[in-house]
Amino acid sequence: MANYVNQEGQGKLVNDLAAKAQVVDKRSSDSNSSASTSNSGNDHKYGRIGTIDVPSEMQGTWYSADNDSDSTMTFGPHSYTYSDDDNSGTTQLYKQDPQWAQDEDNYTNEGIQNATKNWGKASFFNMNGSRWLNIRGWVQNAGDGSSYTVKTETIDGKQVKVLVSAGGAGNWVNAVYYQSKDMAQQNADKKFDDLNYQ
């Protein structure tokens, strides 16, 4: 091939093209594929089958002063960070393989519990006209977890987006979060007519 290019006087053209060419290696080695999939949560380790995409309207930092406690909730694209006066921590949100969840031994294995302590089993459900993000502990096999949705409420005659936190069998509201600390303080423990309180 090189001889043909040289005979046809195209050597300079080939050199110019080669200088601008980029090589894209689409082969996958085990180390490359595990590095790329573990970041997305698709490696099936401990039943993990992908990340959950937090809705864009929910992403950001929210503040609450409900229940006599200041707390902050920050949602990222695939995680949330919670902090209050006593606790704080970040949880990565993943989909869980239902077959993995069928094995009771996975819930009692101390190694799995430690390895997944910052993982949340996340899913969505619809209730009362809202789409909720439900988060449970990765090896939680009882309880309803915590659920979150963004709603628009009227506060002092203005339409305001709030993050609603709920839990329990009836998905009862336990706190409302606002996009500023001041608004959270001003509306501490305020009840809204369209929310389901216990």
mmCIF file of C-alpha atoms in Angstrom:
data_model
loop_
_atom_site.group_PDB
_atom_site.id
_atom_site.type_symbol
_atom_site.label_atom_id
_atom_site.label_comp_id
_atom_site.label_asym_id
_atom_site.label_seq_id
_atom_site.Cartn_x
_atom_site.Cartn_y
_atom_site.Cartn_z
ATOM 1 C CA MET A 1 0.000 0.000 0.000
ATOM 2 C CA ALA A 2 2.839 2.375 0.879
ATOM 3 C CA ASN A 3 4.518 1.618 -2.474
ATOM 4 C CA TYR A 4 1.321 2.410 -4.371
ATOM 5 C CA VAL A 5 0.883 5.729 -2.529
ATOM 6 C CA ASN A 6 4.488 6.688 -3.299
ATOM 7 C CA GLN A 7 4.170 5.644 -6.999
ATOM 8 C CA GLU A 8 1.074 7.793 -7.386
ATOM 9 C CA GLY A 9 2.832 10.779 -5.780
ATOM 10 C CA GLN A 10 0.361 10.948 -2.900
ATOM 11 C CA GLY A 11 2.851 10.619 -0.005
ATOM 12 C CA LYS A 12 2.428 14.249 1.068
ATOM 13 C CA LEU A 13 -1.372 13.929 1.066
ATOM 14 C CA VAL A 14 -1.181 10.790 3.230
ATOM 15 C CA ASN A 15 1.203 12.506 5.666
ATOM 16 C CA ASP A 16 -1.115 15.520 5.914
ATOM 17 C CA LEU A 17 -4.128 13.278 6.567
ATOM 18 C CA ALA A 18 -2.209 11.222 9.117
ATOM 19 C CA ALA A 19 -1.234 14.360 11.019
ATOM 20 C CA LYS A 20 -4.927 15.256 11.423
ATOM 21 C CA ALA A 21 -6.185 11.728 12.091
ATOM 22 C CA GLN A 22 -7.434 10.588 15.494
ATOM 23 C CA VAL A 23 -7.481 6.991 16.628
ATOM 24 C CA VAL A 24 -10.516 5.881 18.562
ATOM 25 C CA ASP A 25 -9.976 2.530 20.259
ATOM 26 C CA LYS A 26 -13.366 0.854 20.669
ATOM 27 C CA ARG A 27 -11.925 -2.351 22.055
ATOM 28 C CA SER A 28 -12.724 -2.904 25.705
ATOM 29 C CA SER A 29 -10.395 -4.527 28.147
ATOM 30 C CA ASP A 30 -11.663 -5.841 31.470
ATOM 31 C CA SER A 31 -9.992 -3.049 33.412
ATOM 32 C CA ASN A 32 -11.375 -0.302 31.184
ATOM 33 C CA SER A 33 -14.901 -1.660 31.107
ATOM 34 C CA SER A 34 -15.102 -2.186 34.862
ATOM 35 C CA ALA A 35 -13.776 1.300 35.518
ATOM 36 C CA SER A 36 -16.334 2.898 33.241
ATOM 37 C CA THR A 37 -19.302 0.829 34.376
ATOM 38 C CA SER A 38 -18.625 1.089 38.081
ATOM 39 C CA ASN A 39 -18.999 4.849 37.799
ATOM 40 C CA SER A 40 -22.439 4.436 36.244
ATOM 41 C CA GLY A 41 -23.511 1.681 38.622
ATOM 42 C CA ASN A 42 -23.996 -0.887 35.851
ATOM 43 C CA ASP A 43 -21.469 -3.410 37.156
ATOM 44 C CA HIS A 44 -24.148 -5.522 38.931
ATOM 45 C CA LYS A 45 -22.099 -5.559 42.121
ATOM 46 C CA TYR A 46 -24.406 -6.377 45.039
ATOM 47 C CA GLY A 47 -27.404 -6.197 42.712
ATOM 48 C CA ARG A 48 -26.674 -2.712 41.399
ATOM 49 C CA ILE A 49 -28.041 -2.331 37.833
ATOM 50 C CA GLY A 50 -27.639 1.376 37.114
ATOM 51 C CA THR A 51 -28.021 4.814 38.572
ATOM 52 C CA ILE A 52 -31.285 6.645 39.153
ATOM 53 C CA ASP A 53 -31.615 10.044 37.493
ATOM 54 C CA VAL A 54 -32.889 12.586 39.999
ATOM 55 C CA PRO A 55 -35.406 14.906 38.254
ATOM 56 C CA SER A 56 -33.785 18.234 37.353
ATOM 57 C CA GLU A 57 -36.430 20.226 39.276
ATOM 58 C CA MET A 58 -35.419 18.347 42.449
ATOM 59 C CA GLN A 59 -31.671 18.925 42.063
ATOM 60 C CA GLY A 60 -30.037 21.583 44.226
ATOM 61 C CA THR A 61 -30.032 22.481 47.919
ATOM 62 C CA TRP A 62 -33.204 22.646 50.003
ATOM 63 C CA TYR A 63 -33.686 23.836 53.595
ATOM 64 C CA SER A 64 -36.200 22.979 56.304
ATOM 65 C CA ALA A 65 -36.832 24.182 59.845
ATOM 66 C CA ASP A 66 -39.707 21.765 60.483
ATOM 67 C CA ASN A 67 -39.870 19.603 63.615
ATOM 68 C CA ASP A 68 -37.732 22.052 65.640
ATOM 69 C CA SER A 69 -34.657 21.116 63.624
ATOM 70 C CA ASP A 70 -32.711 22.847 60.858
ATOM 71 C CA SER A 71 -31.883 20.419 58.078
ATOM 72 C CA THR A 72 -30.479 20.591 54.566
ATOM 73 C CA MET A 73 -31.064 18.251 51.644
ATOM 74 C CA THR A 74 -28.959 18.512 48.476
ATOM 75 C CA PHE A 75 -29.873 16.411 45.456
ATOM 76 C CA GLY A 76 -27.332 15.815 42.691
ATOM 77 C CA PRO A 77 -27.970 14.006 39.381
ATOM 78 C CA HIS A 78 -27.609 10.551 41.056
ATOM 79 C CA SER A 79 -27.233 11.231 44.783
ATOM 80 C CA TYR A 80 -28.465 13.152 47.780
ATOM 81 C CA THR A 81 -26.757 14.619 50.819
ATOM 82 C CA TYR A 82 -28.647 15.124 54.060
ATOM 83 C CA SER A 83 -27.495 17.044 57.105
ATOM 84 C CA ASP A 84 -29.091 18.215 60.325
ATOM 85 C CA ASP A 85 -27.912 19.000 63.834
ATOM 86 C CA ASP A 86 -27.059 15.341 64.526
ATOM 87 C CA ASN A 87 -26.402 13.560 61.220
ATOM 88 C CA SER A 88 -24.976 14.062 57.771
ATOM 89 C CA GLY A 89 -24.091 11.855 54.853
ATOM 90 C CA THR A 90 -24.265 11.330 51.120
ATOM 91 C CA THR A 91 -26.143 8.461 49.490
ATOM 92 C CA GLN A 92 -25.561 7.306 45.903
ATOM 93 C CA LEU A 93 -28.849 6.340 44.226
ATOM 94 C CA TYR A 94 -29.072 3.121 42.225
ATOM 95 C CA LYS A 95 -31.592 0.716 40.735
ATOM 96 C CA GLN A 96 -31.570 -2.688 42.415
ATOM 97 C CA ASP A 97 -31.910 -6.001 40.597
ATOM 98 C CA PRO A 98 -35.172 -7.591 41.856
ATOM 99 C CA GLN A 99 -33.617 -11.081 41.644
ATOM 100 C CA TRP A 100 -30.722 -10.023 43.884
ATOM 101 C CA ALA A 101 -33.269 -8.685 46.346
ATOM 102 C CA GLN A 102 -34.992 -12.099 46.544
ATOM 103 C CA ASP A 103 -31.979 -13.631 48.329
ATOM 104 C CA GLU A 104 -32.507 -13.034 52.064
ATOM 105 C CA ASP A 105 -28.821 -13.744 52.752
ATOM 106 C CA ASN A 106 -27.908 -10.486 50.980
ATOM 107 C CA TYR A 107 -29.696 -8.505 53.706
ATOM 108 C CA THR A 108 -27.894 -10.149 56.609
ATOM 109 C CA ASN A 109 -24.388 -10.301 55.115
ATOM 110 C CA GLU A 110 -22.243 -7.889 57.125
ATOM 111 C CA GLY A 111 -19.765 -7.436 54.261
ATOM 112 C CA ILE A 112 -22.556 -6.375 51.907
ATOM 113 C CA GLN A 113 -24.032 -4.087 54.561
ATOM 114 C CA ASN A 114 -20.697 -2.301 55.000
ATOM 115 C CA ALA A 115 -19.955 -2.100 51.266
ATOM 116 C CA THR A 116 -23.375 -0.605 50.471
ATOM 117 C CA LYS A 117 -23.935 1.620 53.511
ATOM 118 C CA ASN A 118 -23.859 4.750 51.297
ATOM 119 C CA TRP A 119 -26.079 3.277 48.565
ATOM 120 C CA GLY A 120 -29.778 3.942 48.250
ATOM 121 C CA LYS A 121 -32.274 1.703 46.458
ATOM 122 C CA ALA A 122 -34.263 4.262 44.491
ATOM 123 C CA SER A 123 -37.439 4.063 42.425
ATOM 124 C CA PHE A 124 -40.342 6.249 41.356
ATOM 125 C CA PHE A 125 -44.074 6.008 42.003
ATOM 126 C CA ASN A 126 -47.120 8.196 41.330
ATOM 127 C CA MET A 127 -49.510 9.227 44.082
ATOM 128 C CA ASN A 128 -52.113 11.983 44.355
ATOM 129 C CA GLY A 129 -51.044 13.533 41.063
ATOM 130 C CA SER A 130 -47.344 13.757 41.958
ATOM 131 C CA ARG A 131 -44.327 11.719 40.893
ATOM 132 C CA TRP A 132 -42.334 10.673 43.950
ATOM 133 C CA LEU A 133 -38.729 9.514 44.286
ATOM 134 C CA ASN A 134 -38.605 6.734 46.905
ATOM 135 C CA ILE A 135 -35.282 5.924 48.602
ATOM 136 C CA ARG A 136 -34.615 2.952 50.869
ATOM 137 C CA GLY A 137 -31.469 1.536 52.360
ATOM 138 C CA TRP A 138 -29.722 -0.888 49.982
ATOM 139 C CA VAL A 139 -30.247 -3.853 52.318
ATOM 140 C CA GLN A 140 -33.471 -2.563 53.884
ATOM 141 C CA ASN A 141 -36.052 -5.340 53.713
ATOM 142 C CA ALA A 142 -38.776 -3.716 55.838
ATOM 143 C CA GLY A 143 -40.272 -0.238 55.954
ATOM 144 C CA ASP A 144 -41.302 2.206 53.274
ATOM 145 C CA GLY A 145 -38.201 4.382 53.066
ATOM 146 C CA SER A 146 -38.358 8.111 52.419
ATOM 147 C CA SER A 147 -40.076 9.728 49.449
ATOM 148 C CA TYR A 148 -39.626 13.140 47.840
ATOM 149 C CA THR A 149 -41.489 15.253 45.325
ATOM 150 C CA VAL A 150 -41.419 18.883 44.207
ATOM 151 C CA LYS A 151 -44.687 20.787 44.435
ATOM 152 C CA THR A 152 -45.771 24.367 43.955
ATOM 153 C CA GLU A 153 -47.422 25.981 46.968
ATOM 154 C CA THR A 154 -48.856 29.460 47.501
ATOM 155 C CA ILE A 155 -46.940 31.363 50.189
ATOM 156 C CA ASP A 156 -47.840 35.014 50.867
ATOM 157 C CA GLY A 157 -49.683 35.135 47.548
ATOM 158 C CA LYS A 158 -46.699 33.852 45.534
ATOM 159 C CA GLN A 159 -46.188 30.512 43.809
ATOM 160 C CA VAL A 160 -43.180 28.822 45.450
ATOM 161 C CA LYS A 161 -41.525 25.491 44.634
ATOM 162 C CA VAL A 162 -41.058 23.274 47.677
ATOM 163 C CA LEU A 163 -39.544 19.839 48.228
ATOM 164 C CA VAL A 164 -41.895 17.559 50.146
ATOM 165 C CA SER A 165 -40.431 14.756 52.283
ATOM 166 C CA ALA A 166 -42.764 11.911 53.257
ATOM 167 C CA GLY A 167 -42.666 8.370 54.604
ATOM 168 C CA GLY A 168 -44.572 5.545 56.200
ATOM 169 C CA ALA A 169 -47.304 3.333 54.801
ATOM 170 C CA GLY A 170 -49.494 6.347 54.000
ATOM 171 C CA ASN A 171 -46.622 8.398 52.537
ATOM 172 C CA TRP A 172 -47.287 11.027 55.212
ATOM 173 C CA VAL A 173 -45.488 14.358 54.990
ATOM 174 C CA ASN A 174 -42.798 14.733 57.637
ATOM 175 C CA ALA A 175 -41.080 17.933 56.413
ATOM 176 C CA VAL A 176 -41.238 20.599 53.712
ATOM 177 C CA TYR A 177 -38.006 22.040 52.273
ATOM 178 C CA TYR A 178 -37.513 25.440 50.679
ATOM 179 C CA GLN A 179 -34.858 26.890 48.380
ATOM 180 C CA SER A 180 -33.604 29.358 51.015
ATOM 181 C CA LYS A 181 -32.858 29.184 54.734
ATOM 182 C CA ASP A 182 -34.864 32.351 55.365
ATOM 183 C CA MET A 183 -37.983 30.917 53.749
ATOM 184 C CA ALA A 184 -37.536 27.684 55.716
ATOM 185 C CA GLN A 185 -37.363 29.651 58.977
ATOM 186 C CA GLN A 186 -40.377 31.792 58.085
ATOM 187 C CA ASN A 187 -42.485 28.747 57.221
ATOM 188 C CA ALA A 188 -41.317 26.322 59.909
ATOM 189 C CA ASP A 189 -43.955 23.631 60.558
ATOM 190 C CA LYS A 190 -46.422 25.274 58.148
ATOM 191 C CA LYS A 191 -49.114 22.879 56.931
ATOM 192 C CA PHE A 192 -50.367 23.012 53.339
ATOM 193 C CA ASP A 193 -53.934 21.957 52.525
ATOM 194 C CA ASP A 194 -52.987 19.759 49.549
ATOM 195 C CA LEU A 195 -50.387 17.661 51.412
ATOM 196 C CA ASN A 196 -51.070 14.395 53.248
ATOM 197 C CA TYR A 197 -50.141 14.715 56.939
ATOM 198 C CA GLN A 198 -50.619 11.925 59.465
#
